[in-house]
Coordinates of C-alpha atoms in Angstrom, one line a residue:
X27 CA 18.2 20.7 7.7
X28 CA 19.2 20.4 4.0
X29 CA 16.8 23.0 1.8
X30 CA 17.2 20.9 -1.2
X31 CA 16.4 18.0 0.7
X32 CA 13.4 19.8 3.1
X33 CA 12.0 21.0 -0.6
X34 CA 12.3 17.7 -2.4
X35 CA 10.3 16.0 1.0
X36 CA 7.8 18.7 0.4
X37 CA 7.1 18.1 -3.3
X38 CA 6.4 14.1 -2.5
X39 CA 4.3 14.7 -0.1
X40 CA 2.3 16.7 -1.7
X41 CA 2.0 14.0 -4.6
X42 CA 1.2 11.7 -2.3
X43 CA -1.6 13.8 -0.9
X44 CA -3.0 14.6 -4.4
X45 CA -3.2 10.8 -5.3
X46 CA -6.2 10.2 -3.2
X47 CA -7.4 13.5 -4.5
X48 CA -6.9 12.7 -7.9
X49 CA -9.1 9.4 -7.9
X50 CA -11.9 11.2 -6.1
X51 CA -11.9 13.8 -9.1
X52 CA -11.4 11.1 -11.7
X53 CA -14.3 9.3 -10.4
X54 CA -16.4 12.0 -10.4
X55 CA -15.4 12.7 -13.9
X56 CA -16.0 9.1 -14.6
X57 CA -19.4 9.0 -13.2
X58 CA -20.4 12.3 -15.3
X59 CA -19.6 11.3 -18.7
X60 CA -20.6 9.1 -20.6
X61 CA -18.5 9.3 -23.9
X62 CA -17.4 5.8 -24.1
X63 CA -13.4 7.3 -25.3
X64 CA -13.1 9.3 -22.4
X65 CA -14.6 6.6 -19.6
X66 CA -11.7 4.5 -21.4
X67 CA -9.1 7.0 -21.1
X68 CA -10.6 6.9 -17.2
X69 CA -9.4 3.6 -16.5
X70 CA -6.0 4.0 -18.0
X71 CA -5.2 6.9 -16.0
X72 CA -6.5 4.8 -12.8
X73 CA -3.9 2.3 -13.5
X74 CA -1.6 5.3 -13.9
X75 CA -2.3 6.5 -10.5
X76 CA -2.0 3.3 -8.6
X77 CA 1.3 2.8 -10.4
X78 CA 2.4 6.6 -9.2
X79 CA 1.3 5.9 -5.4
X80 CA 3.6 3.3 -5.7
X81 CA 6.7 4.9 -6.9
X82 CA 6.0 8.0 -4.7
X83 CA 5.3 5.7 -1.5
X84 CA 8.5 3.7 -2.3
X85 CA 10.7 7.4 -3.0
X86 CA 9.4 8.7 0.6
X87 CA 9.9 5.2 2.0
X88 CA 13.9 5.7 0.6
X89 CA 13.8 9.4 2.1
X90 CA 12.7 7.7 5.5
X91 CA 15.4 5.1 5.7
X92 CA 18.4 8.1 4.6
X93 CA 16.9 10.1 7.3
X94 CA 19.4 10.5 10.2
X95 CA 22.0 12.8 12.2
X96 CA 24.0 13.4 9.1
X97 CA 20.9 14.2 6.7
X98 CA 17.7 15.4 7.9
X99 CA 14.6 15.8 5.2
X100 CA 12.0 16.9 7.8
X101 CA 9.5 14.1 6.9
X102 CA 7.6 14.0 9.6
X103 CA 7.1 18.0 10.3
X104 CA 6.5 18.3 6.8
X105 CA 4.0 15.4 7.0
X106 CA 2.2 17.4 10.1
X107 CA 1.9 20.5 7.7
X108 CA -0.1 18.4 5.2
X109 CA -1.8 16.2 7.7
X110 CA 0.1 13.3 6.5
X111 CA 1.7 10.8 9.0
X112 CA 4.6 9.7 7.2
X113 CA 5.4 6.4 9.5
X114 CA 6.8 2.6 8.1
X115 CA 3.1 1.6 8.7
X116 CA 1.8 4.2 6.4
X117 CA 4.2 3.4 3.7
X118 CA 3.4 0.0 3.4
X119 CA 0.0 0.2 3.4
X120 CA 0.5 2.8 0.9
X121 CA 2.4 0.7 -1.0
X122 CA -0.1 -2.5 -0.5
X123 CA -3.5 -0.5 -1.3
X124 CA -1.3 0.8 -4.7
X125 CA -0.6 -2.7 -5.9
X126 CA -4.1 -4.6 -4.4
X127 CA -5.7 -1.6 -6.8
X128 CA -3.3 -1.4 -9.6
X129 CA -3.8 -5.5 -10.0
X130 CA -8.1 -5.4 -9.2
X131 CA -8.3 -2.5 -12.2
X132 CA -6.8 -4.4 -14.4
X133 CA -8.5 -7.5 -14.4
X134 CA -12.3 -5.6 -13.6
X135 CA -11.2 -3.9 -17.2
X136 CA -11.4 -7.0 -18.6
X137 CA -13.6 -8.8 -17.0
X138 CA -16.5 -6.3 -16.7
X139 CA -16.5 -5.5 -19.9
X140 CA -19.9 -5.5 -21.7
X141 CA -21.1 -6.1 -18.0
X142 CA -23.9 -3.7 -17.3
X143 CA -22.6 -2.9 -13.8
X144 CA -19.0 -1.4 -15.4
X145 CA -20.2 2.2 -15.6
X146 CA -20.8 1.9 -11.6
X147 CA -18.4 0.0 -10.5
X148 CA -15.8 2.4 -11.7
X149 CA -16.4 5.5 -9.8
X150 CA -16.9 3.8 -6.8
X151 CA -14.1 1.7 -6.6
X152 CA -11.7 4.5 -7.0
X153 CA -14.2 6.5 -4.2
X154 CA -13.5 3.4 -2.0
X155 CA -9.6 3.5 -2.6
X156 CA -9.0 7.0 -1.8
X157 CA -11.0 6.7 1.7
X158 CA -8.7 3.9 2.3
X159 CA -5.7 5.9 1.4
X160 CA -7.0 8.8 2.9
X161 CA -7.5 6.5 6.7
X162 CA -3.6 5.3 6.0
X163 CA -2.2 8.4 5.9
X164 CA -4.0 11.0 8.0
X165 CA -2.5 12.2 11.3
X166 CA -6.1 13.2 12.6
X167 CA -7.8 10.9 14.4
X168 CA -11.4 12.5 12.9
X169 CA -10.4 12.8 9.7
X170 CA -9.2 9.0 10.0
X171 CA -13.1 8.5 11.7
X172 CA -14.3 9.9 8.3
X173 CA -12.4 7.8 6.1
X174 CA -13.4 5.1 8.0
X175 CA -17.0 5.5 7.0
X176 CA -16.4 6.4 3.9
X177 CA -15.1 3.1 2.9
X178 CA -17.7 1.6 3.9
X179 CA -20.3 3.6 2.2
X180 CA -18.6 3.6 -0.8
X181 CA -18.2 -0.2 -0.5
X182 CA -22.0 -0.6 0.1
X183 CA -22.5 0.4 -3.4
X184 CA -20.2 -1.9 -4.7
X185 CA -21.8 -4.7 -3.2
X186 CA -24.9 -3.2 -4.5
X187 CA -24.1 -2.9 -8.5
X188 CA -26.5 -5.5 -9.6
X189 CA -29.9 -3.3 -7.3
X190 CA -32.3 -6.0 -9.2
X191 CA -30.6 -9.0 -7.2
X192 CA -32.8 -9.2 -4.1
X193 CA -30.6 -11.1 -1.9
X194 CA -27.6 -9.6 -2.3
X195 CA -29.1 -6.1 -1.3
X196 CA -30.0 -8.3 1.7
X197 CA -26.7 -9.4 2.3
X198 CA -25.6 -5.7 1.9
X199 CA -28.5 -4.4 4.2
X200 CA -27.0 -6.6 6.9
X201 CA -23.6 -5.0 6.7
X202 CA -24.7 -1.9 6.5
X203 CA -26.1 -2.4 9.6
X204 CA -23.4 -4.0 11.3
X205 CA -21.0 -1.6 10.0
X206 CA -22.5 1.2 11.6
X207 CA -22.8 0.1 14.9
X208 CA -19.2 -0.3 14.5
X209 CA -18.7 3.3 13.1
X210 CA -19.9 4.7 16.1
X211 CA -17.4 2.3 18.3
X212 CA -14.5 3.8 16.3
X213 CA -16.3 7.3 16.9
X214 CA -17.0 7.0 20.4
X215 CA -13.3 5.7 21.0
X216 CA -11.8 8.4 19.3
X217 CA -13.8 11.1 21.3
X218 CA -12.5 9.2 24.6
X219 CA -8.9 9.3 23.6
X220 CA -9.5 12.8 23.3
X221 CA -11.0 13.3 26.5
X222 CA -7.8 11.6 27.7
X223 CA -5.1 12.7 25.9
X224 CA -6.2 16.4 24.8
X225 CA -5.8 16.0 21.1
X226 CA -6.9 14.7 18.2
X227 CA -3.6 14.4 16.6
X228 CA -1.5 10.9 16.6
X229 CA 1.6 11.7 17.0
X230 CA 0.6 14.5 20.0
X231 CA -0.8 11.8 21.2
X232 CA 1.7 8.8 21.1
X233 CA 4.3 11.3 22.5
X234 CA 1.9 11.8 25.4
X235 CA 1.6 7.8 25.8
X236 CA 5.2 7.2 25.7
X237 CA 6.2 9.9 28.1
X238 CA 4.4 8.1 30.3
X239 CA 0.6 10.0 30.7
X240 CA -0.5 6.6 32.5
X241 CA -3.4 3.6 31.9
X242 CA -7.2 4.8 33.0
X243 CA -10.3 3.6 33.1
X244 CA -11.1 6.0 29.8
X245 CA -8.3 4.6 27.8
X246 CA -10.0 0.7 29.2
X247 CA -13.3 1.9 28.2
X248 CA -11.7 3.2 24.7
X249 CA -9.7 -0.5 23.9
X250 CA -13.0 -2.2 24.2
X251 CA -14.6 0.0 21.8
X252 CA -11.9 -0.3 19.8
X253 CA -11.7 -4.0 20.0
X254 CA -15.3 -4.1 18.7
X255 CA -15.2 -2.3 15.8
X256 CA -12.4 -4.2 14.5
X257 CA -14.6 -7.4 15.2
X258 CA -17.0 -6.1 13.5
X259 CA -14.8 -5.2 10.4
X260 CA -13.3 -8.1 10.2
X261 CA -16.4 -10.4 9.8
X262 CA -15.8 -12.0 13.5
X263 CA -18.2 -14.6 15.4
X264 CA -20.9 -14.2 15.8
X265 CA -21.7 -11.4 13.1
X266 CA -19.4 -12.9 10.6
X267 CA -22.7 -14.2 8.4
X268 CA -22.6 -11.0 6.3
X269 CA -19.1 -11.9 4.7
X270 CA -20.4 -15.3 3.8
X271 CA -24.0 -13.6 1.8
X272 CA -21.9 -11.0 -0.1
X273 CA -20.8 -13.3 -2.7
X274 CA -23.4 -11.5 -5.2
X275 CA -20.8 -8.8 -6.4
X276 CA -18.9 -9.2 -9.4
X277 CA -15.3 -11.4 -8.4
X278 CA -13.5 -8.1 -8.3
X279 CA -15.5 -6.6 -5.8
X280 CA -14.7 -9.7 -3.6
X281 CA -11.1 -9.1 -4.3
X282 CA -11.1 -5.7 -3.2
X283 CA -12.8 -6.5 -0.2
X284 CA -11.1 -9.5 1.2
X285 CA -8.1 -8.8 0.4
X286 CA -7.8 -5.1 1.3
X287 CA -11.2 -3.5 3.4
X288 CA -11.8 -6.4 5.8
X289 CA -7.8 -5.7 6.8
X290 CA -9.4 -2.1 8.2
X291 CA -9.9 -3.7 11.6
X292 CA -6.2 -4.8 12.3
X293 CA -5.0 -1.8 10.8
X294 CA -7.0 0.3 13.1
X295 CA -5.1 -1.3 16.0
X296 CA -1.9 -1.3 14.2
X297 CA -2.2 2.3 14.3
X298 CA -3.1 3.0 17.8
X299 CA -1.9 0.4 20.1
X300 CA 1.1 2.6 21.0
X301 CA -1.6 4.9 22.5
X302 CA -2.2 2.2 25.3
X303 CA -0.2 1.2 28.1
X304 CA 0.6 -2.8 28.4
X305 CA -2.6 -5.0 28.3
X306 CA -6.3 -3.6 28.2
X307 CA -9.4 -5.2 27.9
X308 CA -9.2 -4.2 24.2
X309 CA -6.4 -7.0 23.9
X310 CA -8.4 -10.1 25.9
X311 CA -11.5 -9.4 23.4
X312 CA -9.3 -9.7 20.3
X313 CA -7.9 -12.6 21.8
X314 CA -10.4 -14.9 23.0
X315 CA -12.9 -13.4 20.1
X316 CA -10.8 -13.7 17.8
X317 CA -8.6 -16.8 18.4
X318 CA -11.9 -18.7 18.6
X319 CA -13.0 -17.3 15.5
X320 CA -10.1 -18.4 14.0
X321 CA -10.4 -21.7 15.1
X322 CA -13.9 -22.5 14.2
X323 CA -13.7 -20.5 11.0
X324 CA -11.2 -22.9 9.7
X325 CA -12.7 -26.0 10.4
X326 CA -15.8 -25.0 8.5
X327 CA -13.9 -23.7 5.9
X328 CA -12.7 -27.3 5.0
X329 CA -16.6 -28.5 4.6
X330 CA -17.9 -26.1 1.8
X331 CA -18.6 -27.5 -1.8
X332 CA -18.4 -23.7 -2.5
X333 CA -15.0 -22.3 -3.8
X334 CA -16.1 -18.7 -3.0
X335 CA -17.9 -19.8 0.5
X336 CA -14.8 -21.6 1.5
X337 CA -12.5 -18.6 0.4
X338 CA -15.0 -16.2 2.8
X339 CA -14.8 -18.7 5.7
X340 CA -10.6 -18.3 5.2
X341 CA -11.0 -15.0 5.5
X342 CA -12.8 -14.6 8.3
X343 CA -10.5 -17.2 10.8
X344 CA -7.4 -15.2 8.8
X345 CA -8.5 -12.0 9.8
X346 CA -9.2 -14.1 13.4
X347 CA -5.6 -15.4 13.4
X348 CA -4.9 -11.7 12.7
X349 CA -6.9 -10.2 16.0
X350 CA -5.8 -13.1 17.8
X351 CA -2.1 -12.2 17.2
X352 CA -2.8 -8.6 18.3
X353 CA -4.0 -9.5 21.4
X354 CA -1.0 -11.6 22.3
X355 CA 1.0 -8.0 21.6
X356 CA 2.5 -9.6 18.4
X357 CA 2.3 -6.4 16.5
X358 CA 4.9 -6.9 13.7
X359 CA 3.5 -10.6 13.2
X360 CA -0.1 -9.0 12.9
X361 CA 1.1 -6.6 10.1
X362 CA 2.9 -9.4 8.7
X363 CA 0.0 -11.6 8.7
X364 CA -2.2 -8.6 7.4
X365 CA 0.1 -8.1 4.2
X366 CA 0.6 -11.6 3.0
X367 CA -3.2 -12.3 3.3
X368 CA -4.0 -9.5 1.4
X369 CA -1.8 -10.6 -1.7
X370 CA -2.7 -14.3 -1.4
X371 CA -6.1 -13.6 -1.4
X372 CA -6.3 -11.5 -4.0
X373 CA -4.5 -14.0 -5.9
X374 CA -7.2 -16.4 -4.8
X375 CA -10.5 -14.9 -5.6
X376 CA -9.2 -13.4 -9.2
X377 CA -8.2 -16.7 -10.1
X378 CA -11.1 -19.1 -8.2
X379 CA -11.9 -20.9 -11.9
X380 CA -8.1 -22.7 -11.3
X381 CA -9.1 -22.9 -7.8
X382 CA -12.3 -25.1 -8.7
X383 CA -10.2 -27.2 -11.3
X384 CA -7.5 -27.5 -7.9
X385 CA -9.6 -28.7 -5.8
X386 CA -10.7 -31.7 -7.6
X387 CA -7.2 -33.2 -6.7
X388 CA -8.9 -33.7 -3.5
X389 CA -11.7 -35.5 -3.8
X390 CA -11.3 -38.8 -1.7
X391 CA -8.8 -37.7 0.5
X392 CA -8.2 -40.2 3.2
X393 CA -5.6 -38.7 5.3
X394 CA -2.0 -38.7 5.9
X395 CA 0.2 -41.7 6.0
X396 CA 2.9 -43.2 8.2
X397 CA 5.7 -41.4 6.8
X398 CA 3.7 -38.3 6.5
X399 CA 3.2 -38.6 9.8
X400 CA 6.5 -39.1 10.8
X401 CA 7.8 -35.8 8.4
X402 CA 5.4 -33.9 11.0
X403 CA 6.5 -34.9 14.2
X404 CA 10.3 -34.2 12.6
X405 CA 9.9 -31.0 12.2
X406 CA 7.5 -30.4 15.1
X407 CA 10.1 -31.3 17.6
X408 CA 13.5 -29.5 15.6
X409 CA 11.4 -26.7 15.4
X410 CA 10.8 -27.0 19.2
X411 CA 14.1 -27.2 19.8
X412 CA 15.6 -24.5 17.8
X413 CA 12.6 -21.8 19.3
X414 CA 13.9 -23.3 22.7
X415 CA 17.5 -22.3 21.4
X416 CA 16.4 -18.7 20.1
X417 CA 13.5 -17.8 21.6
X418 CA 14.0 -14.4 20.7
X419 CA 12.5 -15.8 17.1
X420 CA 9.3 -15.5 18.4
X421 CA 9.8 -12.4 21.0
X422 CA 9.7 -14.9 24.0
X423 CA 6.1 -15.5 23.8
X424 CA 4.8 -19.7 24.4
X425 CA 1.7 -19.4 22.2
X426 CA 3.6 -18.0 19.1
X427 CA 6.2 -20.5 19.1
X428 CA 3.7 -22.8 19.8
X429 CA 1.7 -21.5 16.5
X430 CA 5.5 -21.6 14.5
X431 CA 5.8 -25.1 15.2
X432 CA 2.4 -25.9 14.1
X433 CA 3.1 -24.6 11.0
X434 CA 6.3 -26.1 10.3
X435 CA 4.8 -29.4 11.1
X436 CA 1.7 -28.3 9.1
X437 CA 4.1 -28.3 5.6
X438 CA 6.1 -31.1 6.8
X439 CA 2.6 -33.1 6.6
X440 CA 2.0 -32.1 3.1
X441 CA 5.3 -33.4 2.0
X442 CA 3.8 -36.5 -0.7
X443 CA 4.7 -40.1 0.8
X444 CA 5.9 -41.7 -2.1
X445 CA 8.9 -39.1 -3.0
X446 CA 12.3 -40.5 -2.6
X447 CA 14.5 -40.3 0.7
X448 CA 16.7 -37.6 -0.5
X449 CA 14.4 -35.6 -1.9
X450 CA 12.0 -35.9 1.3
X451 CA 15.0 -35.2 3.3
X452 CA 15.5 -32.1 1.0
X453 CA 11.9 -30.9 1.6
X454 CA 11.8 -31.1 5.1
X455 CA 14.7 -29.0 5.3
X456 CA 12.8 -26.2 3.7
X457 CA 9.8 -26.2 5.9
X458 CA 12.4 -25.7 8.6
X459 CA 13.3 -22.9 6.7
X460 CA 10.2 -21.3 7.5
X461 CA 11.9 -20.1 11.0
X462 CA 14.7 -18.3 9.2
X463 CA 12.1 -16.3 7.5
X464 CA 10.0 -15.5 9.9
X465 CA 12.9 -14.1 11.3
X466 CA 13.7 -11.8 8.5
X467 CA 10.6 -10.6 7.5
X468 CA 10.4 -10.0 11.8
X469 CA 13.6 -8.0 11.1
X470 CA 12.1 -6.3 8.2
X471 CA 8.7 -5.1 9.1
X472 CA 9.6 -4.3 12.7
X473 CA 11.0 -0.9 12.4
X474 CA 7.7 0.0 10.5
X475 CA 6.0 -0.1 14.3
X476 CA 8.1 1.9 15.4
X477 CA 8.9 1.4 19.5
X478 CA 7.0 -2.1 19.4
X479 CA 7.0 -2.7 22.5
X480 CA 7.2 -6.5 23.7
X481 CA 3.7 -6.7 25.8
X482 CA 3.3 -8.8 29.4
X483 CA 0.8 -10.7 29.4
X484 CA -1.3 -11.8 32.2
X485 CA -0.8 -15.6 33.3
X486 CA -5.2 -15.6 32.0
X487 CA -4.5 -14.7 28.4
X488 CA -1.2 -16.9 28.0
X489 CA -3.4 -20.1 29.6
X490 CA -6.4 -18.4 26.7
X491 CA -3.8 -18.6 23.9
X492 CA -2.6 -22.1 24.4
X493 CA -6.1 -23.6 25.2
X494 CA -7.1 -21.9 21.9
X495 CA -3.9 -23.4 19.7
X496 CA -4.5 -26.5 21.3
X497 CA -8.2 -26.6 20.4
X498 CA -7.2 -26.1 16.3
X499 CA -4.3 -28.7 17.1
X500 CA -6.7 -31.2 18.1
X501 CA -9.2 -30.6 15.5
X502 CA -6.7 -30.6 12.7
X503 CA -4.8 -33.8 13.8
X504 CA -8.2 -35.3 13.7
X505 CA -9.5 -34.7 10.2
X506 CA -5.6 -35.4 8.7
X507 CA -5.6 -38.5 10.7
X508 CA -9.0 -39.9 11.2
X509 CA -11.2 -38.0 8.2
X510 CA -13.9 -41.2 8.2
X511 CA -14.4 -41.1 11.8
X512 CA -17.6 -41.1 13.6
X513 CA -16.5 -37.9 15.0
X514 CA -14.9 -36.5 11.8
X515 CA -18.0 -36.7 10.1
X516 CA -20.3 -35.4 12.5
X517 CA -17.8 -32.4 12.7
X518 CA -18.3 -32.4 9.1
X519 CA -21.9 -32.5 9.0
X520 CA -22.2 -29.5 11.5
X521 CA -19.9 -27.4 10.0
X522 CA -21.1 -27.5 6.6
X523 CA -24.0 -25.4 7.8
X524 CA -21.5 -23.2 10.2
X525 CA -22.8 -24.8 13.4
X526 CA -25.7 -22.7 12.7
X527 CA -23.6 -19.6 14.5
X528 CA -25.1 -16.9 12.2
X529 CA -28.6 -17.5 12.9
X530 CA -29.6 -15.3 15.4
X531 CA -28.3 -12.3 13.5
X532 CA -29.5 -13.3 10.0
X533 CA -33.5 -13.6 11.4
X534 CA -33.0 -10.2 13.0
X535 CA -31.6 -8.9 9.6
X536 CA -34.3 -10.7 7.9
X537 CA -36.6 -8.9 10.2
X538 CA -34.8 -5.3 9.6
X539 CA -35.1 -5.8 5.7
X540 CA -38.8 -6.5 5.2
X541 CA -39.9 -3.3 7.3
X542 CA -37.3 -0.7 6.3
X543 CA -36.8 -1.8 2.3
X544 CA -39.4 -5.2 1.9
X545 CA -36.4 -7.6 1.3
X546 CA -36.0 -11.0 2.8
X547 CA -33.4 -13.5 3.1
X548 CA -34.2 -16.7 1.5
X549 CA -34.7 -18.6 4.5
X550 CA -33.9 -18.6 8.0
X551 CA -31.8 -21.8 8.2
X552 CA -28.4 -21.1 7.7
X553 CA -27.6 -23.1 4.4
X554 CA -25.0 -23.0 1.7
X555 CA -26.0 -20.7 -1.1
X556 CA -23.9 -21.5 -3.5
X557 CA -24.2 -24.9 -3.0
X558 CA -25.3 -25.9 -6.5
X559 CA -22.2 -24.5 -8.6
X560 CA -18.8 -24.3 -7.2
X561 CA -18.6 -20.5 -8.5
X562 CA -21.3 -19.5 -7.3
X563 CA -21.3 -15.8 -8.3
X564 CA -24.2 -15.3 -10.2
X565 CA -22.3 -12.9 -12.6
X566 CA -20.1 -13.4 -15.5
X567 CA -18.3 -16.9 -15.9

């Protein structure tokens, strides 16, 4: 092992432990002054930091890649002696939680200022950060069970920065709750890993999987668990109502939490599938659960005058496309999927005002033409073909080629029927091009999972899969084809309330908040309460 190397490994990683550190002691510092000079000099260190977690995540992800026979740096026995796991998945979370934060600071600078709520937001954004870094990064399953709740306390006060606001402490109430029936999942799975694998520690423990230590009923027991918590965190049917009621918090605070805190729940199984041997009962929940989440998500999505509603309903079937995609074993998809919806949304909520203005482009839609049509069933069928060709593409799984195809088709739809034949030609050709990429972001992300391995599943979750993909299918095809149909618009008419899904749990939060804090929801019936202005946010325009 190279000294200079072994000491250079050390020294970055112990800046990339002390970034997490640093933001918990700037925020303290933060929250104890109140010299308006210094609170300023506060945020532009913040930035700072975000932009060092960056450069040190990318230096140890460059130290990762030189690693081999010929030069060894030690990273990950280095790692163990800080309590670091120093894996491709750590590095670009790292790397996504540095940029989500270093882009969310900068606009909340501006946009919260004057805002009463700035002083509080601060501290407790950088709080929330550093428990996410902190859960990326640890080797120890407990200390990643701590983290855990810590973002989600930490969060709670973000969505409480505005106390006079009664409903939104309601909506925060409710997802209090629901978060810590899912913080004791997360708890109790950990403890049964334990049990089964005699250590706390992840890679103790992945070694003991892939030496083959067996499936149990423990490790069964564990999945479930496990499959719950991340339904939970990801704002899943049918307790998905408490993403849709959060919309009180200032537009950064949405930011931060769809794009980066709802991702907790694929990243949890990101990080320990490898633990589990083939197909649990972990997987069939995220599958069905989530796949039908997805599916019904979306449709509803497409109803809501609200840009903000509509933006929560996308998040919740995209973090059900997510689960779904886990279940089917489609690991390096899922990460894939969990990384691009994290920057596009983002992108989304901190600029919704061009999103309102955008969507008036759609009033009066009346659905897709001949040659629309046509473009579709084009690229449907070439991408059918070429899967058919390489089916390696898409790992040799029905369902995701199936869902690949659907997409291609999807942009080939979109295509405008009165551009010219060359240039339609031209545009087709690049919606193909969406295999191709798939492709190489596969290649790219893949090594970050390390020994991925390419998971059987039973002939009951591949017939799941498809009845699910062709249940969106279906509904899609209808509304592009047929939007004035009887059927259309009853669809639409039930889904703009969310089919009522929500109910149950929102009287039985309504219930919990007038005994334990005398808060109420507005109402029982599940309605749209942001109807009345497209932004909805109640804050600063």
């Amino acid at each position: 092992m190279n000294p200079v190397a072994t000491l250079v490994a050390e020294l970055t990683l112990l800046g990339w432990l002390l970034v997490p550190l640093s933001m918990l002691l700037l925020a303290a510092y933060a929250n104890w002054t109140s010299n308006p000079r210094k609170l300023a000099h506060c945020w532009t260190a913040a930035k700072s930091l975000f932009v060092a977690l960056m450069a040190i995540t990318g230096f140890i992800g460059l130290m990762l890649f030189a690693d081999g026979p010929g030069f060894t740096t030690g990273l990950p026995e280095i790692g163990a002696q800080f309590g670091l796991f120093p894996s491709g998945l750590s590095l670009w979370m790292s790397i996504l939680v540095g940029f989500i934060g270093w882009v969310i600071i900068r606009y909340a600078d501006d946009y919260l200022r004057g805002d009463p709520g700035r002083a509080r937001f601060f501290p407790w954004f950088l709080i929330t950060l550093a428990s996410v870094l902190v859960l990326v990064l640890t080797n120890h399953l407990l200390v990643l069970v701590g983290a855990w709740v810590g973002v989600s306390l930490s969060l709670h006060h973000l969505l409480t920065l505005y106390p006079q606001r009664v409903a939104a402490n309601a909506a925060a109430l409710q997802k209090f709750v629901i978060s810590r029936v899912g913080d004791v999942c997360v708890l109790s799975a950990v403890l049964l890993l334990h049990h089964h694998y005699g250590t706390f520690y992840l890679p103790e423990m992945m070694a003991a999987a892939s030496s083959g230590a067996g499936q149990s009923l423990v490790l069964q027991f564990a999945s479930v668990l496990l499959a719950i918590a991340a339904l939970l965190k990801c704002a899943q049917l049918p307790v998905h109502g408490w993403l849709l009621r959060v919309m009180e918090a200032p537009t950064p605070v949405s930011a931060l939490l769809h794009a980066g805190i709802i991702n907790l729940g694929g990243f949890l199984w990101l990080r320990l599938y490898p633990v589990f041997d083939g197909f649990t009962p972990g997987h069939g929940i995220l599958l069905v659960v989530g796949g039908v989440t997805a599916v019904v998500a979306a449709l509803v999505m497409m109803t809501q005058s609200s840009v903000k509603h509509s933006l929560a309903w996308s998040t919740s079937a995209q973090m059900g496309f997510m689960l779904f995609e886990i279940g089917l074993g489609a690991y390096t998809l899922a990460l894939l999927h969990l990384l691009a919806h994290s920057l596009y949304k983002a992108h989304l909520f901190l600029a919704s005002n061009r999103t309102v203005v955008d969507s008036h482009l759609l009033a009066g839609y009346a659905g897709v033409e001949r040659v629309q049509l046509i473009n579709g069933v084009i690229a449907a069928v070439v991408a059918a073909v070429i899967l058919w060709a390489v089916p390696a593409l898409v790992e040799g799984k029905l369902v995701l080629g199936t869902l690949l195809v659907l997409a291609c088709a999807a942009a080939a739809l979109g295509i405008p029927a009165w551009v010219k034949a060359p240039v339609r030609a031209s545009l087709l050709l690049c919606t193909l091009m969406l295999l191709p990429l798939y492709s190489l972001l596969h290649a790219l992300l893949s090594p970050a999972l390390g020994s991925a391995s390419n998971l059987v599943l039973p002939l009951a979750a591949q017939v799941a899969g498809l009845v699910i993909v062709a249940a969106l299918a279906a509904g899609s095809l209808m509304i592009l084809l047929k939007p004035q149909s009887r059927v259309s618009q009853a669809l639409h008419h039930y889904c703009c309330e969310g089919l009522g899904l929500d109910l149950p749990l929102n009287r039985l939060s309504a219930a919990l908040a007038r005994k334990t804090r005398g808060l109420s929801f507005s109402g029982t019936k599940p309605t749209n309460l942001y109807k009345a202005n497209p932004l909805s946010s109640g804050e600063q325009s």
